[in-house]
Coordinates of N, CA and C and ligand atoms in Angstrom, one line a residue:
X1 N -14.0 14.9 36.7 CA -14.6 15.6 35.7 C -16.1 15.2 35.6
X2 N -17.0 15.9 36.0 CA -18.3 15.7 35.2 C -18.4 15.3 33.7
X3 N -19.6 14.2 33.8 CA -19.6 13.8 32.6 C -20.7 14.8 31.9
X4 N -20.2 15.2 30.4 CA -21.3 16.1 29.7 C -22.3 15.7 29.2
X5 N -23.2 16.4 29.2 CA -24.2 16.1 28.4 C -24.3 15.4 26.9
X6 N -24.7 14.5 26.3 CA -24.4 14.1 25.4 C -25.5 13.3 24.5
X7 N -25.5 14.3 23.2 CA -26.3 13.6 22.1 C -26.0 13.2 21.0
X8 N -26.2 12.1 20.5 CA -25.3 11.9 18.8 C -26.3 12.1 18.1
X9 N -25.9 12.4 17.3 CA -26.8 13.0 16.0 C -26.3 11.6 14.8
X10 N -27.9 10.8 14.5 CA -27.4 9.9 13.7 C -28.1 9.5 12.6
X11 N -27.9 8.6 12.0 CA -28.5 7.8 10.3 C -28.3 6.5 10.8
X12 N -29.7 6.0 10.3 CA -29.9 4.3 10.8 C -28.6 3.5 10.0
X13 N -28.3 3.7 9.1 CA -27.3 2.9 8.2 C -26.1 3.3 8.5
X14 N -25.6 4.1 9.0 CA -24.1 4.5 8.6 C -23.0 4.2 9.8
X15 N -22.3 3.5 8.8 CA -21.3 2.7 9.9 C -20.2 3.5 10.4
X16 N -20.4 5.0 10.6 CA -19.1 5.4 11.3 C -20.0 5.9 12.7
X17 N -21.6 5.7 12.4 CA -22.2 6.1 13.6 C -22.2 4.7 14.5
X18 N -22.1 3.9 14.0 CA -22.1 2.8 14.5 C -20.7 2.3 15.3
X19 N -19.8 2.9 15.0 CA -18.4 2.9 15.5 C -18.4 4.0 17.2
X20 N -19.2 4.4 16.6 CA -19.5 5.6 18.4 C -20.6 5.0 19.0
X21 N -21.4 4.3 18.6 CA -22.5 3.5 19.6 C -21.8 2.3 19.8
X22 N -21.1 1.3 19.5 CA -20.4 0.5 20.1 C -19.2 1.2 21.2
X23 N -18.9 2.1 21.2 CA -17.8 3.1 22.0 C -18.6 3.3 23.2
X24 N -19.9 3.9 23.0 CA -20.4 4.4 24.0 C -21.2 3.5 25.0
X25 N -21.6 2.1 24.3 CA -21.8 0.7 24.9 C -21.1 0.5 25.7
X26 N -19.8 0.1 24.8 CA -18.5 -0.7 25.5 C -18.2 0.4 26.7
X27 N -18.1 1.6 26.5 CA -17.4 2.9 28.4 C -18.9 3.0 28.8
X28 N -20.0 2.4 28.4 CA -21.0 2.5 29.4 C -21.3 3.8 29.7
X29 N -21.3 4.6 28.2 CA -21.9 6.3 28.7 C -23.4 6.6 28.2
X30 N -23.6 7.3 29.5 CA -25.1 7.8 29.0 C -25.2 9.1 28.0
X31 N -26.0 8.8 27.0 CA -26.5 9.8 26.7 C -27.8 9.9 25.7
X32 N -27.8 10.6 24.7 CA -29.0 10.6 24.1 C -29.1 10.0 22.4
X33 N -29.8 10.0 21.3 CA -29.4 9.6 19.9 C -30.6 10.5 19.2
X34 N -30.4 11.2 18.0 CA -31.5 11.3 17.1 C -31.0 11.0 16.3
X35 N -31.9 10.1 15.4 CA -31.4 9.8 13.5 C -32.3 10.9 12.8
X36 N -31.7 11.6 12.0 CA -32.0 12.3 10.9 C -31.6 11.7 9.7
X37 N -32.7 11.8 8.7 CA -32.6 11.9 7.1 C -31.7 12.0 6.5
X38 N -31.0 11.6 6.4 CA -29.7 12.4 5.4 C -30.0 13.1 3.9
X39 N -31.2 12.3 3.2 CA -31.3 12.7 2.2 C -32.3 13.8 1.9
X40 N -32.5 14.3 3.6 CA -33.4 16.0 3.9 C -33.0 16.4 4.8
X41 N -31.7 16.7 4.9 CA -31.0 17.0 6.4 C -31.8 18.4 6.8
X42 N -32.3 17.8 8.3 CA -33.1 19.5 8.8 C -32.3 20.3 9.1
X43 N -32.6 21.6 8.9 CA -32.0 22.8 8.9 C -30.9 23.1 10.1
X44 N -31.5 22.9 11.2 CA -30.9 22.8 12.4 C -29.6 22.1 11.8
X45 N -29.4 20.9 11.3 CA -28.5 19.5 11.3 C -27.4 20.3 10.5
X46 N -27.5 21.4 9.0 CA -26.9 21.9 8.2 C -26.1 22.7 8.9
X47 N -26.6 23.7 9.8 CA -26.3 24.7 10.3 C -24.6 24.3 11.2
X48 N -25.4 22.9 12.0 CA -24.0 23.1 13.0 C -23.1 21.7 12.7
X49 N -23.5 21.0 11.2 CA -22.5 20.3 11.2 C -21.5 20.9 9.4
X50 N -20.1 20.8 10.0 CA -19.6 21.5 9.0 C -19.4 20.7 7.8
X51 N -19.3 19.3 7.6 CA -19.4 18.6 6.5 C -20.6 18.1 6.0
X52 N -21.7 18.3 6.8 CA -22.8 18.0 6.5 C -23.0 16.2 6.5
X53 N -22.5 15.7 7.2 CA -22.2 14.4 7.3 C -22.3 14.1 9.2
X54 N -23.2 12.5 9.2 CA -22.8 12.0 10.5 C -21.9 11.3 10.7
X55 N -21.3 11.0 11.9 CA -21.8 11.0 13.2 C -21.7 12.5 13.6
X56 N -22.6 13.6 14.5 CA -22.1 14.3 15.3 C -22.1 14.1 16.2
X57 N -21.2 14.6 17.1 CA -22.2 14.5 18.8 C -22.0 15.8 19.3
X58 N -22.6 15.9 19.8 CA -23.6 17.4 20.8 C -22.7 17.1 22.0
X59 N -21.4 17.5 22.6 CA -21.0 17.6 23.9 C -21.4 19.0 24.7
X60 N -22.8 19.2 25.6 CA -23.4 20.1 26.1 C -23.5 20.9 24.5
X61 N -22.7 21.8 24.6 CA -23.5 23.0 23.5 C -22.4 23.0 22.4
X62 N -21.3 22.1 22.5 CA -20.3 22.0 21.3 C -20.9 20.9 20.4
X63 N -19.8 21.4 19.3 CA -20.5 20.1 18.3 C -18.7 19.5 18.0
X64 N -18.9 18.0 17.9 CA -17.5 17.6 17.7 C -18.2 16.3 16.5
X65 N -17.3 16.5 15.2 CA -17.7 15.5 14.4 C -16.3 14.7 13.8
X66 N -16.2 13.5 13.0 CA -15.7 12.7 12.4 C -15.5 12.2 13.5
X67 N -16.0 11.0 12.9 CA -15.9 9.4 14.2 C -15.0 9.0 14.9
X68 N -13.8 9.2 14.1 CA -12.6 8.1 14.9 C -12.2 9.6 16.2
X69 N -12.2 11.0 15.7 CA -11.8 11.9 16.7 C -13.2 11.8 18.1
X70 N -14.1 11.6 17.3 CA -15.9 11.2 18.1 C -15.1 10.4 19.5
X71 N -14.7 8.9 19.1 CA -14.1 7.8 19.8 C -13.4 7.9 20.6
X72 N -11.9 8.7 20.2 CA -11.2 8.5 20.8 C -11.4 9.8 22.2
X73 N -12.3 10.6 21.6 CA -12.9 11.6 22.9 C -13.7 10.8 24.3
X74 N -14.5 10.3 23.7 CA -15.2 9.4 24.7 C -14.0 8.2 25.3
X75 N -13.6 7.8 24.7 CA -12.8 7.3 25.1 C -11.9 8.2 26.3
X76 N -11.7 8.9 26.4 CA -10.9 9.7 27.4 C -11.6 10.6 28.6
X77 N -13.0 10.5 27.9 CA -13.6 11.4 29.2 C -14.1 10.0 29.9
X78 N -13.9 8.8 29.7 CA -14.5 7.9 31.4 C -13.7 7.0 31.3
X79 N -14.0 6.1 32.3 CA -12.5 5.4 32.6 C -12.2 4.4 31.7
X80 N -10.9 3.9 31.7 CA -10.3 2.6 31.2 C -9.9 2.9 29.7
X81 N -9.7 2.0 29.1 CA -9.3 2.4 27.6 C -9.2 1.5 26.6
X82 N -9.7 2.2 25.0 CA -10.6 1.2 24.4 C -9.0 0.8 23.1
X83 N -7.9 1.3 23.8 CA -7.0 1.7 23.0 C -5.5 0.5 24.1
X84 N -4.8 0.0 23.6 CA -3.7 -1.0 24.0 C -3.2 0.6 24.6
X85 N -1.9 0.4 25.9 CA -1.6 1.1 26.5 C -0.6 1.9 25.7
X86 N 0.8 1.0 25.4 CA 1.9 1.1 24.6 C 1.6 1.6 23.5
X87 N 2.6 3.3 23.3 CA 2.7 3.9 22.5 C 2.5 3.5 20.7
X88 N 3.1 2.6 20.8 CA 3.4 2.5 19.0 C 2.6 1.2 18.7
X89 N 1.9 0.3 19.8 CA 0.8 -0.5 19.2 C -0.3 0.6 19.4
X90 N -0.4 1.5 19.9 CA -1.7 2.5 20.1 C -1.7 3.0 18.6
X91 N -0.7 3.6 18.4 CA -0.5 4.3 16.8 C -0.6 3.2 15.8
X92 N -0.4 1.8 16.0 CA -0.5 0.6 14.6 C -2.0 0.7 15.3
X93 N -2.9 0.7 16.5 CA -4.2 0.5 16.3 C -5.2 1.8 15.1
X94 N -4.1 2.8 15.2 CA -5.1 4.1 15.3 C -5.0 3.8 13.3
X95 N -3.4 3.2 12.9 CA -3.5 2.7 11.2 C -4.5 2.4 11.0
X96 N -4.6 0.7 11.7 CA -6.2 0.4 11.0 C -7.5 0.6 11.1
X97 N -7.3 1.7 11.8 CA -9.0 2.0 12.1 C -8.7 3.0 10.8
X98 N -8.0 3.4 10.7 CA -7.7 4.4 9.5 C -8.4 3.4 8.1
X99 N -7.8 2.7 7.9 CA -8.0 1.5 6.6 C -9.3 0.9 6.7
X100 N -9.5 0.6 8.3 CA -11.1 0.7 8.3 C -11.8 1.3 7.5
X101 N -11.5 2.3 7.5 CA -12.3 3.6 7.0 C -11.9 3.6 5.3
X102 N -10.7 3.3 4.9 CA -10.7 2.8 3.6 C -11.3 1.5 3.0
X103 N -11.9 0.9 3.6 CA -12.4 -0.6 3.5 C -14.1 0.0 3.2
X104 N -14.4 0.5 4.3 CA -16.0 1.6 4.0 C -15.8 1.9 2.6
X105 N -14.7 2.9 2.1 CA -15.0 3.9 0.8 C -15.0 2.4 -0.1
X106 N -14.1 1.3 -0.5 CA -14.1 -0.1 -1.3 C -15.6 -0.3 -1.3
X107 N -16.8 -0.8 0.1 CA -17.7 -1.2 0.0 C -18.5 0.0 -0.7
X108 N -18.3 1.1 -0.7 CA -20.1 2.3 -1.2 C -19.2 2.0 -2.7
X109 N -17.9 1.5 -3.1 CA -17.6 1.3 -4.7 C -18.3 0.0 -4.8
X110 N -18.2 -1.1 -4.2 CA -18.8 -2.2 -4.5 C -20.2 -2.3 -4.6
X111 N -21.1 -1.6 -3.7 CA -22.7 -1.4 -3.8 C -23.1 -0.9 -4.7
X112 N -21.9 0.3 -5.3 CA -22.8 1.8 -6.5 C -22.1 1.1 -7.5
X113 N -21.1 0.0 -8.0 CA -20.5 -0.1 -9.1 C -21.5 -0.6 -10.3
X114 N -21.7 -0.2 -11.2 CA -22.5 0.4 -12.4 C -22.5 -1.3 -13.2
X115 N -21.4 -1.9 -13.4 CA -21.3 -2.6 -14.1 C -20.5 -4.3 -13.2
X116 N -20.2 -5.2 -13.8 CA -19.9 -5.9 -13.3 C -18.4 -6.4 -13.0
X117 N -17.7 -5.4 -14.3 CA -16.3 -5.6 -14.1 C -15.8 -4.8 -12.7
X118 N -16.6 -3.1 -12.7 CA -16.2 -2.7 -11.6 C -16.5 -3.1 -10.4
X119 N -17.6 -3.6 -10.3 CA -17.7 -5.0 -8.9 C -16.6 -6.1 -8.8
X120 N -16.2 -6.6 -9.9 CA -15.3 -7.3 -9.5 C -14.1 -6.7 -9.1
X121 N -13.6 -5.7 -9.3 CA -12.4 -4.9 -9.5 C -12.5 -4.7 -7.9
X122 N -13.8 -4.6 -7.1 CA -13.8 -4.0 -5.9 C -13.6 -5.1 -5.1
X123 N -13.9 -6.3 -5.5 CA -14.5 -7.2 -5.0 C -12.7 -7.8 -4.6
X124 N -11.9 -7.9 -6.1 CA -10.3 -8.1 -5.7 C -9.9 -6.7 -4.5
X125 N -10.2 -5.5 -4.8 CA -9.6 -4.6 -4.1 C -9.9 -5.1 -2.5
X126 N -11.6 -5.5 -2.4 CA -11.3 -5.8 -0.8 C -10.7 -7.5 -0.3
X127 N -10.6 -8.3 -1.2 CA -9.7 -9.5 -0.8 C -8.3 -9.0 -0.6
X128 N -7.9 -8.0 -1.5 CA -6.7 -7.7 -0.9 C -6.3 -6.9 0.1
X129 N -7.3 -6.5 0.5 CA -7.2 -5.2 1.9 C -7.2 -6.3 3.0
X130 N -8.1 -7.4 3.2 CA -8.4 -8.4 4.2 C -7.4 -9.1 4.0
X131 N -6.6 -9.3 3.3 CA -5.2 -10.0 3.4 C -4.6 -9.5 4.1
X132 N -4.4 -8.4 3.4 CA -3.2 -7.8 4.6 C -3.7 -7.1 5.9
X133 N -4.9 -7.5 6.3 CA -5.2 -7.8 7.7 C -5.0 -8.7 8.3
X134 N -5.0 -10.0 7.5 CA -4.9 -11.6 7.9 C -3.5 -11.5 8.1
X135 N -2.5 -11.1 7.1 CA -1.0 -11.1 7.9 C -0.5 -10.4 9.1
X136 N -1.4 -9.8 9.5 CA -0.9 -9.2 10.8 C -1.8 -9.5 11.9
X137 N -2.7 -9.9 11.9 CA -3.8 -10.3 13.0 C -3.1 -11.5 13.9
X138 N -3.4 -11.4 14.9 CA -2.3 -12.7 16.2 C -3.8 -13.4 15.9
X139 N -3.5 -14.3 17.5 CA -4.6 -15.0 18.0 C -5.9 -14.1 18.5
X140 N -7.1 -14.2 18.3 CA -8.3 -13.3 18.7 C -8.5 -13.9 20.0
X141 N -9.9 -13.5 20.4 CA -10.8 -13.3 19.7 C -11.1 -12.2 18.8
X142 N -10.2 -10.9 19.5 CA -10.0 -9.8 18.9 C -8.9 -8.9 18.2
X143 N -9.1 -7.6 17.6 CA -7.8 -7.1 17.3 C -6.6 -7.5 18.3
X144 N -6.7 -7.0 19.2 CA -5.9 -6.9 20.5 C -6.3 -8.5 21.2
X145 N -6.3 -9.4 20.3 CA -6.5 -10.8 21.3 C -7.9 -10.6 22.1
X146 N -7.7 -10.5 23.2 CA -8.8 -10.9 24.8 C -9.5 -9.2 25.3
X147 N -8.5 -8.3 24.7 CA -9.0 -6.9 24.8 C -9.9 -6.3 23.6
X148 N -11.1 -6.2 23.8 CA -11.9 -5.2 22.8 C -11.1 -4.1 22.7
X149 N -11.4 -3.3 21.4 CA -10.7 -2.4 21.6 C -11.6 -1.3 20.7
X150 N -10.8 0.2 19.9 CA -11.3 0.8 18.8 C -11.3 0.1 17.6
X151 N -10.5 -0.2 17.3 CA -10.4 -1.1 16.3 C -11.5 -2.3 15.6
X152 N -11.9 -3.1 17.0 CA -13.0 -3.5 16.9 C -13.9 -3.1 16.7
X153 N -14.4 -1.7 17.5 CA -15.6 -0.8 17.2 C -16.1 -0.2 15.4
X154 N -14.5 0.0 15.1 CA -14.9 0.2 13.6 C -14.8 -0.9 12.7
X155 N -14.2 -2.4 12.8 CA -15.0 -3.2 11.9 C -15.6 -4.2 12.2
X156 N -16.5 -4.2 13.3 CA -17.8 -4.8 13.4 C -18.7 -4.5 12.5
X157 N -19.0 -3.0 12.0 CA -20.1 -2.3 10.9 C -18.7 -2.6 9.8
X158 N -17.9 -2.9 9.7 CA -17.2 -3.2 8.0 C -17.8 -4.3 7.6
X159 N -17.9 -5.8 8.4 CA -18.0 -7.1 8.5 C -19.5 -6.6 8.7
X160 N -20.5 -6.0 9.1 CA -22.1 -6.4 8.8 C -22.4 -6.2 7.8
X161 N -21.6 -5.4 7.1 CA -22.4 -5.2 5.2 C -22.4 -6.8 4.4
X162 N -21.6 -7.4 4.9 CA -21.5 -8.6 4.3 C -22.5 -9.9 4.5
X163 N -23.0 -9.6 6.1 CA -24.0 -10.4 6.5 C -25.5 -10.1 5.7
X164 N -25.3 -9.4 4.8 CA -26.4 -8.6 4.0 C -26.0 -9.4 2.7
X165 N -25.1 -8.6 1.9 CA -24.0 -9.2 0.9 C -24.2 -10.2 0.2
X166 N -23.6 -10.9 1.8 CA -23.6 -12.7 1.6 C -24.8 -13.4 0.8
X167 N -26.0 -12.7 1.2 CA -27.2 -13.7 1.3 C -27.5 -13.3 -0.3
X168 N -27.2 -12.6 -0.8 CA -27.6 -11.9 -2.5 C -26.2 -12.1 -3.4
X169 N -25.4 -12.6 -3.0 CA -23.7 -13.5 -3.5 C -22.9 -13.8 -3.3
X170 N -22.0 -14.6 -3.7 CA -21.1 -15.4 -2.6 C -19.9 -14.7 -3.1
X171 N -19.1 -13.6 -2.3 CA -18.6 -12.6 -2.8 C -17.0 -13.3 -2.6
X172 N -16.8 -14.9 -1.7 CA -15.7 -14.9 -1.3 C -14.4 -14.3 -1.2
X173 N -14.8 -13.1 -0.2 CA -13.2 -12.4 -0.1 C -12.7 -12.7 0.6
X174 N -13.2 -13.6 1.8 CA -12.4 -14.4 3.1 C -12.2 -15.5 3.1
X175 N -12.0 -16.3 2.0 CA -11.5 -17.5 1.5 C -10.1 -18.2 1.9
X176 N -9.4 -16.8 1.9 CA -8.2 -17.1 1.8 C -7.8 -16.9 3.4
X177 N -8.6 -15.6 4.0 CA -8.4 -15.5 5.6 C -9.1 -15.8 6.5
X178 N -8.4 -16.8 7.0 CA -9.4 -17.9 8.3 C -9.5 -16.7 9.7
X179 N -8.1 -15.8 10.1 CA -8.0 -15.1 11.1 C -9.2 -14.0 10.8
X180 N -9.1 -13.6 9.8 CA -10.2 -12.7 9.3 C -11.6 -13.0 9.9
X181 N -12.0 -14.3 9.4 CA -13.2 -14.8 9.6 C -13.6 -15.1 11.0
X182 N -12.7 -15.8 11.8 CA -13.0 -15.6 12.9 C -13.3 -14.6 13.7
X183 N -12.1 -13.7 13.4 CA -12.7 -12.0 14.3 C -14.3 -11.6 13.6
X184 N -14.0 -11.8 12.6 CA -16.1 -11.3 12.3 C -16.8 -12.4 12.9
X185 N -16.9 -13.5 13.0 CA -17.6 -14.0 13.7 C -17.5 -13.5 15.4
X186 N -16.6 -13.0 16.0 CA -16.5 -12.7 16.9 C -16.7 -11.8 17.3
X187 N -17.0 -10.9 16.5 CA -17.9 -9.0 16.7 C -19.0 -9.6 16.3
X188 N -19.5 -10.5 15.3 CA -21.2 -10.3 15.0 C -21.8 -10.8 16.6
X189 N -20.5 -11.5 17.5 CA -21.9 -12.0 18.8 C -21.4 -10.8 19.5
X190 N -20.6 -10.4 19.7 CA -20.4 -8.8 20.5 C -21.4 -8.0 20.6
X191 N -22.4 -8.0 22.6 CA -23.5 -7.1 22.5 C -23.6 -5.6 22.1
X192 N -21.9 -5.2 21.8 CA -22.1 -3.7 21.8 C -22.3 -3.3 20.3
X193 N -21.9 -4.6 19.3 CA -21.5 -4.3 17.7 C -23.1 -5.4 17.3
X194 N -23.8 -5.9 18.2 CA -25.2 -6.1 17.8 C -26.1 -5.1 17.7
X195 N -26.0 -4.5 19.3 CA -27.0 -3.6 19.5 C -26.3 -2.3 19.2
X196 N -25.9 -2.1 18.2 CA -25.6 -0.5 17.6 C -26.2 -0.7 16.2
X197 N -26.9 -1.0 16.0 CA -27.9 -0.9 14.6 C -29.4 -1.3 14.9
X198 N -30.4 -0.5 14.7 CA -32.2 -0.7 14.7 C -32.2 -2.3 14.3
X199 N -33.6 -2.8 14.7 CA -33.7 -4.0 14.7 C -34.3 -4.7 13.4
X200 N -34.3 -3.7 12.3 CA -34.6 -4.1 10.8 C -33.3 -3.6 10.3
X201 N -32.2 -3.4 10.6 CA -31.3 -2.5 9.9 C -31.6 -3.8 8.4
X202 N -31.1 -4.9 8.7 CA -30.8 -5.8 7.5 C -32.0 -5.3 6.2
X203 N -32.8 -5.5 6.5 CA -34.1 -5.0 5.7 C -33.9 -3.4 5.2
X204 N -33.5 -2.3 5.9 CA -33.2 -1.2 5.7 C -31.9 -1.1 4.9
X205 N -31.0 -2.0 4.6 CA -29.3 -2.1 4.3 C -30.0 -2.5 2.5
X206 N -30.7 -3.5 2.8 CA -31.6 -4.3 1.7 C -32.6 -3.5 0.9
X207 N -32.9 -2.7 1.4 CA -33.7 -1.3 0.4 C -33.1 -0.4 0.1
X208 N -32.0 0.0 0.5 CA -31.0 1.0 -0.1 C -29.7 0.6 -0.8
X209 N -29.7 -0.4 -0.7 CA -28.9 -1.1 -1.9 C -30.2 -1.3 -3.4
X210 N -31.1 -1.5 -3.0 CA -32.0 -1.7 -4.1 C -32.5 -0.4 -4.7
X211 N -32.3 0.7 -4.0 CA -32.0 1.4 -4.8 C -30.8 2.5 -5.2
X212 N -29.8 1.9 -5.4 CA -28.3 1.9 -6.1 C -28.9 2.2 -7.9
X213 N -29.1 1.5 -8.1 CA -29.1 1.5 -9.9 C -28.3 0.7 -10.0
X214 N -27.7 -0.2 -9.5 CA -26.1 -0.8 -9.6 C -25.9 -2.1 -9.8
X215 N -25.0 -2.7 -9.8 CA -24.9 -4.2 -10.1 C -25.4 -5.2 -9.4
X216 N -25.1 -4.8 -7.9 CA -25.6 -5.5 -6.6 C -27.7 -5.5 -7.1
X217 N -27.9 -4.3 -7.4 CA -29.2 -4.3 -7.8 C -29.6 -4.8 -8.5
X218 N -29.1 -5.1 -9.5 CA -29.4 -6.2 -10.7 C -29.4 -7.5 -10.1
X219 N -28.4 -8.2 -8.9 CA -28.3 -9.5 -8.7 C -29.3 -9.3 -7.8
X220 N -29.7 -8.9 -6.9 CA -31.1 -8.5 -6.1 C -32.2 -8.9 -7.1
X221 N -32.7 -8.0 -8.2 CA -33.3 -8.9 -9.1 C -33.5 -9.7 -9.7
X222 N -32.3 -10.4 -10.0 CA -32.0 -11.8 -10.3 C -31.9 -12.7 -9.3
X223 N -31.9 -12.4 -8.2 CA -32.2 -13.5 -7.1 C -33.7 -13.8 -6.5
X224 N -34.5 -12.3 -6.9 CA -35.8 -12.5 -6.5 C -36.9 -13.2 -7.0
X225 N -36.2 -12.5 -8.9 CA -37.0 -13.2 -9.6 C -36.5 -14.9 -10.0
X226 N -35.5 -15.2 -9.7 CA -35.5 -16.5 -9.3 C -35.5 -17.5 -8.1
X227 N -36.4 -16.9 -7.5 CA -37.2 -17.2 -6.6 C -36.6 -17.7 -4.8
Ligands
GSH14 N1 -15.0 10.7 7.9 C1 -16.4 10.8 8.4 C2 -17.3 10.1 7.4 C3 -18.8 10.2 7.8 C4 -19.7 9.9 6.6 O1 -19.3 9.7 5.5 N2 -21.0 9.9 6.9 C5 -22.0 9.7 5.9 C6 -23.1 8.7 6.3 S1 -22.4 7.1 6.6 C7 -22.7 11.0 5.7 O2 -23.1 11.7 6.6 N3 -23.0 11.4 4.4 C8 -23.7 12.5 4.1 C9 -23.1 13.3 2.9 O3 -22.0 13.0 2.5 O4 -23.8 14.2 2.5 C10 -16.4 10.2 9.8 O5 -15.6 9.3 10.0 O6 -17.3 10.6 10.6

């Protein structure tokens, strides 16, 4: 099969684009990227994406969007596979990329929460989501042990909001999961889950949290102005 033409349509921040640029690292496919605005999406962008949301990608003159269907496409047009072989660990991988993705919606509650009760409320909600990752995680370095996989691709960008996080509170939600901790340590050295974010993202993650209006924003100013 010829490989198609291929452009993603992207936003410097957003971690489900980031789950298709580590995909397309790890199968080694060529193609193209533009970041667009989100908060002036150009006209062109409105027209051919139906949720109005990235990632897209441009395969020659189609448009195919939502990330995990993005992945698992690329994934199938070049060789090898970013997915265990066996049926029903393929389907427990494809769960937690799913939860992945529920772990994202917990963090934009933890960034935008207004007040500090509902920060903390989020803050238990994601200790208890990474628990019950920690119960089921083997030996790493990765989901799948020694095999990178999808899974990895989507929480490398879960685990970088934190390397942000971290430095403005000690949010301790991995306290209790050592297995946890290690797999983030083991995507943050991962070339494909480094180089899928611009080289100020942290500084960019750091001005759009600042302006939230939100609690995280208030400790931002309480950390700056104490010096
Ligand atoms: N389920 C979608 C979520 C994508 C998504 O929420 N993208 C955000 C940026 S990270 C977006 O484009 N938001 C624009 C909007 O909602 O208007 C996927 O997996 O691709």
């Amino acid at each position: 099969m010829d490989t198609p033409k291929l452009k993603l349509i992207s936003h410097v921040l957003c971690p489900y684009v980031q789950r298709v640029r580590i995909t397309l690292h790890e199968k080694n496919i060529a193609h193209e990227i533009e970041f667009i605005d989100l908060s002036d999406p150009p006209e062109w962008f409105k027209d051919i994406s139906p949720l109005g949301k990235v990632p897209v990608l441009l395969v020659d003159d189609e448009v195919l969007f939502e990330s995990n269907v993005i992945i698992e496409y690329l994934d199938e047009i070049s060789p090898g596979s970013l997915h265990p072989h066996n049926a029903l660990s393929k389907a427990k991988n494809r769960a937690w990329m799913e939860f992945g993705s529920e772990i994202l919606d917990t963090i934009a509650g933890l960034y935008n929460a207004k007040d500090k009760i509902t920060f903390e409320e989020k803050l238990t909600s994601l200790e208890q989501k990474f628990k019950s990752i920690e119960a089921i995680l083997a030996d790493g370095p990765y989901f799948n042990q020694k095999m990178f996989s999808m899974v990895d691709a989507v929480f490398g960008p879960v685990f970088r909001y934190f390397d942000v996080i971290d430095k403005i509170t000690d949010v301790r939600i991995f306290s209790a999961a050592p297995k946890v901790r290690a797999w983030r340590n083991a995507l943050q050295k991962r070339p494909s889950v480094q180089q899928a974010v611009v080289s100020d993202y942290p500084q960019l993650l750091l001005k759009f949290f600042k302006q939230r209006n939100s609690y995280l924003t208030e400790l931002i100013h309480q950390q700056s102005a104490a010096g």
